[in-house]
Short mmCIF file of C-alpha atoms and ligand atoms in Angstrom, two decimals:
data_model
loop_
_atom_site.label_atom_id
_atom_site.label_comp_id
_atom_site.label_asym_id
_atom_site.label_seq_id
_atom_site.Cartn_x
_atom_site.Cartn_y
_atom_site.Cartn_z
CA MET A 1 21.42 -28.23 30.51
CA GLU A 2 24.34 -29.62 28.61
CA HIS A 3 26.39 -29.51 31.59
CA ARG A 4 23.27 -31.32 33.70
CA ASN A 5 22.84 -33.95 30.73
CA ALA A 6 26.32 -34.90 30.94
CA GLU A 7 26.98 -34.87 34.87
CA LEU A 8 22.97 -37.06 34.71
CA THR A 9 25.24 -39.34 32.33
CA GLU A 10 27.41 -40.03 34.50
CA LYS A 11 25.75 -41.25 37.19
CA ILE A 12 23.61 -43.11 35.29
CA LEU A 13 26.90 -45.06 34.08
CA SER A 14 28.56 -45.22 37.35
CA LEU A 15 24.86 -46.63 38.60
CA LYS A 16 24.47 -48.90 35.37
CA GLU A 17 27.75 -50.83 36.18
CA LYS A 18 26.74 -51.34 39.63
CA LYS A 19 23.42 -52.78 39.62
CA ARG A 20 24.51 -54.97 36.13
CA ALA A 21 21.97 -53.33 34.30
CA VAL A 22 21.54 -52.56 30.43
CA ILE A 23 19.41 -49.72 28.83
CA LEU A 24 16.89 -50.06 26.57
CA ALA A 25 15.02 -46.86 24.67
CA HIS A 26 12.37 -46.92 22.09
CA ASN A 27 13.01 -44.65 18.89
CA TYR A 28 10.61 -42.49 19.76
CA GLN A 29 12.10 -41.57 23.12
CA LEU A 30 14.64 -38.63 24.10
CA GLY A 31 17.63 -37.89 22.03
CA GLU A 32 19.78 -37.17 25.61
CA VAL A 33 17.98 -40.91 26.67
CA GLN A 34 18.50 -42.47 23.67
CA ASP A 35 22.45 -40.49 23.94
CA ILE A 36 22.96 -42.70 26.72
CA ALA A 37 21.26 -46.60 26.37
CA ASP A 38 22.87 -49.77 25.13
CA PHE A 39 21.06 -50.29 22.23
CA VAL A 40 18.28 -48.24 20.54
CA GLY A 41 15.41 -50.28 18.01
CA ASP A 42 11.83 -50.87 18.23
CA SER A 43 9.81 -52.77 21.09
CA LEU A 44 10.20 -55.80 19.38
CA GLU A 45 14.20 -55.40 18.62
CA LEU A 46 14.47 -54.42 22.86
CA SER A 47 12.85 -57.38 24.03
CA GLN A 48 14.99 -59.42 21.58
CA ASN A 49 17.91 -58.05 23.33
CA ALA A 50 16.84 -58.46 26.52
CA ALA A 51 15.96 -61.89 27.06
CA ARG A 52 19.84 -61.86 25.32
CA THR A 53 21.32 -59.58 27.26
CA ASP A 54 23.08 -61.41 30.68
CA ALA A 55 22.08 -58.35 32.67
CA GLU A 56 20.42 -57.95 36.21
CA VAL A 57 17.93 -55.31 35.41
CA ILE A 58 16.58 -53.83 32.37
CA VAL A 59 15.36 -50.33 32.58
CA PHE A 60 13.32 -49.90 30.33
CA CYS A 61 12.28 -46.72 27.69
CA GLY A 62 9.75 -46.74 26.03
CA VAL A 63 5.98 -47.15 27.35
CA HIS A 64 4.82 -49.82 29.75
CA PHE A 65 3.68 -53.31 27.22
CA MET A 66 7.12 -52.67 25.62
CA ALA A 67 7.61 -53.48 29.93
CA GLU A 68 5.93 -56.18 30.07
CA THR A 69 7.02 -57.90 26.35
CA ALA A 70 11.18 -57.53 28.11
CA SER A 71 8.71 -59.01 31.76
CA ILE A 72 7.42 -62.47 30.17
CA LEU A 73 10.62 -62.96 27.22
CA CYS A 74 12.67 -63.28 30.56
CA LEU A 75 11.52 -64.04 33.24
CA ASP A 76 15.24 -63.74 35.75
CA LYS A 77 15.28 -60.33 34.80
CA THR A 78 14.43 -57.32 36.43
CA VAL A 79 12.44 -55.52 34.22
CA LEU A 80 12.64 -51.28 35.01
CA LEU A 81 9.86 -49.05 33.78
CA PRO A 82 11.52 -45.12 34.35
CA ASP A 83 7.85 -43.11 34.72
CA ILE A 84 4.80 -46.09 35.65
CA ASN A 85 2.42 -43.90 34.04
CA ALA A 86 4.26 -44.54 30.97
CA GLY A 87 1.59 -45.95 28.75
CA CYS A 88 0.18 -46.65 25.18
CA PRO A 89 -3.19 -45.09 24.98
CA MET A 90 -3.63 -47.15 21.61
CA ALA A 91 -2.76 -50.35 23.34
CA ASP A 92 -5.27 -48.75 26.77
CA MET A 93 -8.31 -48.89 23.82
CA VAL A 94 -8.77 -53.42 24.53
CA THR A 95 -8.58 -55.05 27.35
CA ALA A 96 -8.97 -59.39 27.96
CA GLU A 97 -12.76 -58.28 29.45
CA ARG A 98 -13.34 -56.58 26.29
CA LEU A 99 -11.13 -59.11 24.12
CA ARG A 100 -12.97 -62.31 25.29
CA GLN A 101 -16.46 -60.62 24.83
CA TRP A 102 -15.98 -60.35 20.99
CA LYS A 103 -14.00 -63.43 20.48
CA ARG A 104 -17.31 -65.12 21.59
CA GLU A 105 -19.63 -62.83 19.40
CA LEU A 106 -16.89 -64.78 16.26
CA PRO A 107 -16.33 -67.81 17.68
CA GLY A 108 -13.50 -69.80 15.41
CA ALA A 109 -11.33 -66.84 13.66
CA THR A 110 -7.82 -66.29 15.07
CA VAL A 111 -6.83 -63.33 17.27
CA VAL A 112 -4.31 -61.98 16.23
CA CYS A 113 -2.46 -58.73 17.69
CA TYR A 114 0.04 -56.35 17.35
CA VAL A 115 2.38 -55.94 20.12
CA ASN A 116 0.93 -52.82 21.25
CA SER A 117 -0.90 -54.63 23.46
CA SER A 118 -0.82 -55.76 27.32
CA ALA A 119 0.74 -58.57 28.66
CA GLU A 120 -3.54 -60.40 29.23
CA VAL A 121 -4.07 -59.45 25.75
CA LYS A 122 -1.20 -61.32 23.75
CA ALA A 123 -2.50 -64.04 26.76
CA GLU A 124 -6.27 -63.54 24.87
CA SER A 125 -4.54 -64.10 21.12
CA ASP A 126 -3.57 -67.11 19.10
CA VAL A 127 -0.09 -64.72 18.47
CA CYS A 128 1.68 -61.33 18.37
CA CYS A 129 2.68 -59.45 15.72
CA THR A 130 4.89 -55.85 15.11
CA SER A 131 4.23 -53.37 11.72
CA ALA A 132 7.40 -55.66 10.41
CA ASN A 133 6.39 -58.91 9.86
CA ALA A 134 2.53 -58.47 10.72
CA VAL A 135 1.98 -59.65 6.90
CA LYS A 136 3.64 -62.29 7.52
CA VAL A 137 1.98 -63.25 10.00
CA ILE A 138 -1.24 -63.48 9.02
CA GLU A 139 -0.76 -65.38 5.84
CA SER A 140 0.67 -68.53 7.86
CA LEU A 141 -2.20 -68.86 9.13
CA ASP A 142 -4.25 -71.34 8.27
CA SER A 143 -7.56 -69.62 9.50
CA LYS A 144 -9.14 -67.49 7.04
CA GLN A 145 -10.98 -65.18 9.05
CA ILE A 146 -9.22 -63.17 11.47
CA LEU A 147 -9.40 -61.00 14.42
CA PHE A 148 -6.99 -57.38 14.48
CA VAL A 149 -6.04 -56.11 17.94
CA PRO A 150 -6.12 -52.71 18.62
CA ASP A 151 -5.03 -51.22 16.13
CA GLN A 152 -7.31 -50.41 12.72
CA TYR A 153 -4.93 -48.24 10.32
CA LEU A 154 -2.08 -51.62 11.16
CA GLY A 155 -5.27 -53.68 10.17
CA HIS A 156 -6.25 -51.77 7.36
CA TYR A 157 -3.09 -51.40 6.06
CA ILE A 158 -2.69 -55.48 6.49
CA SER A 159 -6.16 -56.29 4.44
CA THR A 160 -4.59 -54.55 1.59
CA LYS A 161 -2.15 -56.94 1.89
CA THR A 162 -3.94 -60.48 1.61
CA ASP A 163 -6.87 -62.22 0.82
CA LYS A 164 -7.93 -62.78 4.45
CA LYS A 165 -11.05 -61.43 6.00
CA ILE A 166 -9.20 -59.01 8.17
CA ILE A 167 -12.32 -58.06 11.17
CA LEU A 168 -10.37 -54.86 12.39
CA TRP A 169 -10.36 -53.44 16.98
CA PRO A 170 -10.95 -49.86 16.89
CA GLY A 171 -7.89 -49.19 18.13
CA PHE A 172 -5.44 -46.43 16.58
CA CYS A 173 -2.80 -43.92 18.41
CA PRO A 174 -3.08 -40.67 18.96
CA THR A 175 0.32 -39.56 17.10
CA HIS A 176 -0.15 -40.98 14.33
CA MET A 177 -3.48 -38.90 13.36
CA ARG A 178 -1.86 -36.10 13.58
CA ILE A 179 0.24 -36.70 10.18
CA GLN A 180 -2.14 -35.58 8.15
CA PRO A 181 -2.37 -35.93 4.06
CA GLU A 182 -2.35 -32.40 3.37
CA TYR A 183 1.33 -31.92 5.45
CA LEU A 184 2.01 -34.90 3.12
CA THR A 185 1.09 -32.91 -0.35
CA ARG A 186 2.93 -30.24 0.46
CA LEU A 187 6.32 -31.39 1.56
CA ARG A 188 6.44 -33.64 -1.62
CA GLN A 189 5.53 -30.39 -3.37
CA GLU A 190 8.60 -28.71 -1.76
CA TYR A 191 11.10 -31.69 -1.24
CA PRO A 192 10.25 -33.01 -5.10
CA GLN A 193 13.70 -35.95 -4.84
CA ALA A 194 12.70 -36.79 -0.91
CA LYS A 195 11.52 -40.37 -0.68
CA VAL A 196 8.69 -40.57 1.18
CA VAL A 197 8.89 -43.23 4.64
CA VAL A 198 5.37 -43.79 6.77
CA HIS A 199 4.78 -46.03 9.73
CA PRO A 200 1.97 -48.66 9.20
CA GLU A 201 -0.44 -46.78 12.49
CA CYS A 202 0.00 -43.94 9.39
CA LYS A 203 -4.04 -43.02 8.20
CA ALA A 204 -5.10 -45.04 4.80
CA GLU A 205 -4.65 -42.14 3.39
CA VAL A 206 -1.59 -40.62 4.57
CA ILE A 207 -0.19 -44.39 3.96
CA ALA A 208 -1.39 -43.98 -0.10
CA LEU A 209 0.99 -40.29 -0.53
CA ALA A 210 3.48 -42.54 0.25
CA ASP A 211 6.87 -44.73 -1.37
CA GLU A 212 7.15 -46.65 1.79
CA VAL A 213 5.38 -48.34 4.63
CA LEU A 214 7.64 -49.17 6.89
CA SER A 215 8.15 -49.99 10.93
CA THR A 216 10.92 -47.60 12.21
CA SER A 217 13.92 -50.55 12.46
CA GLY A 218 12.65 -50.66 8.93
CA MET A 219 12.99 -46.26 8.18
CA CYS A 220 16.43 -47.04 10.44
CA ARG A 221 17.50 -49.60 7.19
CA TYR A 222 16.05 -47.52 4.88
CA ALA A 223 17.25 -44.97 5.28
CA ARG A 224 20.63 -46.34 4.71
CA ARG A 225 20.29 -46.85 1.60
CA GLU A 226 22.47 -44.45 -1.27
CA ASP A 227 19.75 -43.88 -3.59
CA VAL A 228 17.61 -41.59 -0.24
CA SER A 229 19.26 -38.67 0.40
CA THR A 230 15.85 -36.63 1.67
CA MET A 231 13.32 -39.05 3.96
CA ILE A 232 10.30 -37.64 4.35
CA VAL A 233 8.93 -39.19 7.77
CA GLY A 234 5.77 -40.19 9.03
CA THR A 235 5.92 -41.54 12.60
CA GLU A 236 6.84 -39.75 15.97
CA ILE A 237 9.52 -37.50 15.95
CA GLY A 238 12.04 -39.07 18.01
CA ILE A 239 13.02 -41.36 15.72
CA ILE A 240 14.78 -37.63 13.78
CA HIS A 241 17.47 -37.94 16.36
CA ARG A 242 18.26 -42.06 15.52
CA LEU A 243 18.63 -40.96 11.74
CA ARG A 244 20.62 -38.29 12.14
CA LYS A 245 22.44 -39.12 14.33
CA GLU A 246 23.25 -42.80 11.56
CA ASN A 247 23.37 -40.57 8.60
CA PRO A 248 25.09 -36.76 9.80
CA ASN A 249 24.96 -35.95 5.30
CA LYS A 250 21.25 -37.21 4.74
CA LYS A 251 18.47 -34.76 5.31
CA PHE A 252 15.11 -35.85 6.53
CA ILE A 253 12.02 -33.74 7.68
CA PRO A 254 8.71 -35.17 9.59
CA VAL A 255 5.85 -35.01 8.46
CA SER A 256 4.55 -33.35 10.81
CA GLU A 257 6.62 -31.43 14.02
CA GLN A 258 2.95 -32.38 16.10
CA ALA A 259 3.32 -36.32 16.56
CA VAL A 260 4.60 -36.83 19.48
CA CYS A 261 3.69 -39.16 22.08
CA PRO A 262 4.02 -37.64 25.70
CA ARG A 263 4.00 -40.89 26.83
CA MET A 264 7.12 -42.23 25.22
CA LYS A 265 8.70 -37.90 26.83
CA LEU A 266 8.10 -39.13 30.09
CA ILE A 267 10.90 -40.86 30.76
CA THR A 268 13.68 -38.92 31.13
CA LEU A 269 17.32 -38.52 31.96
CA ASP A 270 15.89 -37.63 35.98
CA SER A 271 13.87 -40.58 35.59
CA VAL A 272 16.20 -43.01 34.41
CA LEU A 273 18.34 -41.98 37.08
CA TRP A 274 15.97 -42.80 40.23
CA SER A 275 14.37 -45.33 38.70
CA LEU A 276 18.22 -46.98 38.96
CA GLN A 277 18.97 -45.72 42.33
CA GLU A 278 15.34 -46.87 43.74
CA MET A 279 15.19 -49.68 41.37
CA THR A 280 11.57 -49.09 41.11
CA PRO A 281 9.13 -48.88 40.22
CA GLU A 282 9.26 -52.90 38.41
CA VAL A 283 6.64 -54.49 35.43
CA ARG A 284 6.62 -58.19 36.67
CA VAL A 285 3.52 -59.43 34.63
CA PRO A 286 1.76 -62.82 36.44
CA GLU A 287 2.73 -66.30 36.02
CA GLU A 288 -0.53 -67.84 35.09
CA ILE A 289 -0.46 -64.36 31.64
CA ARG A 290 2.93 -64.73 31.38
CA SER A 291 2.55 -67.86 30.19
CA ARG A 292 0.28 -67.52 27.72
CA ALA A 293 1.24 -64.52 26.16
CA LYS A 294 4.67 -65.88 25.87
CA ALA A 295 2.78 -68.55 23.74
CA ALA A 296 2.09 -65.46 21.78
CA VAL A 297 4.44 -63.88 20.86
CA ASP A 298 6.30 -67.97 21.05
CA LYS A 299 4.54 -68.82 18.15
CA MET A 300 5.30 -65.37 16.68
CA LEU A 301 9.23 -65.97 16.67
CA GLU A 302 8.70 -69.26 14.79
CA ILE A 303 6.95 -67.80 12.82
CA GLY A 304 9.54 -64.75 11.24
CA ARG A 305 12.07 -67.59 11.55
CA SER A 306 9.88 -69.87 9.06
S1 SF4 B 1 3.56 -43.94 19.14
FE1 SF4 B 1 1.85 -44.82 20.13
S2 SF4 B 1 1.91 -47.16 19.33
FE2 SF4 B 1 3.17 -46.32 19.76
S3 SF4 B 1 3.64 -45.48 22.20
FE3 SF4 B 1 2.70 -43.94 21.91
S4 SF4 B 1 0.39 -43.84 21.42
FE4 SF4 B 1 0.63 -45.93 21.20
#
């Protein structure tokens, strides 16, 4: 297997040079895919990186909405998603049509959408947010009433940090739902010195047991702290590879080995090579949707800079 991966890696890296491509991988990707990437990060970091690169082709190793966000921000580049079936079930829990209907029922509210949403849903929203900047984005808005899509758990977590009235769409991440509070309680007893860090897509009962609630990029920064030697990690299991690689002398324990996102794992070295060879499947957002979705993403970036 190792020999095969080495061969595939060599082929991918040589083709990448020829096609003037850059490979971006999300923190939840398979370890071997993270290892061939030019940059590993969370969805927003990856899209910002995509916008900065002078490569002509972006091979986006993540899920569909992430490749769309890269396409929204990089009009002049070809964005490839090595497996077109790599969608996000949570993003699919809200559609533009259902969101338009919700807006009609609650006129006057401001729509904030988590970046884990389709380009069409972003186009219907006033502003986007990530798990790292959601509180800052919502606090910066004049509106007192917020419609938040699609993740009810992230939305609920934000509602504990602000006085704004947040109305939640009933979406959720099936992978983070596998992280149960009793697993965390057991691990805390086993590793009393460990820091417990969980993602805000987890259930409120899990969040209540954590020392820190962080995005994946926040977790990677937190792990570098001198006072962290053992970390219990409540998010998709792929991040453990990066945490161990960057902090070889520290211990990282996943709350649940079952917290695997099957769609993220559709991207493999084989599919990356095939995608570069065939220059497909390409993800491109139609201009009418792209310009409106970009306005919501740009507004978030503007708030982030303020
Ligand atoms: S981990 Fe959850 S939110 Fe992330 S891509 Fe998978 S299903 Fe979607």
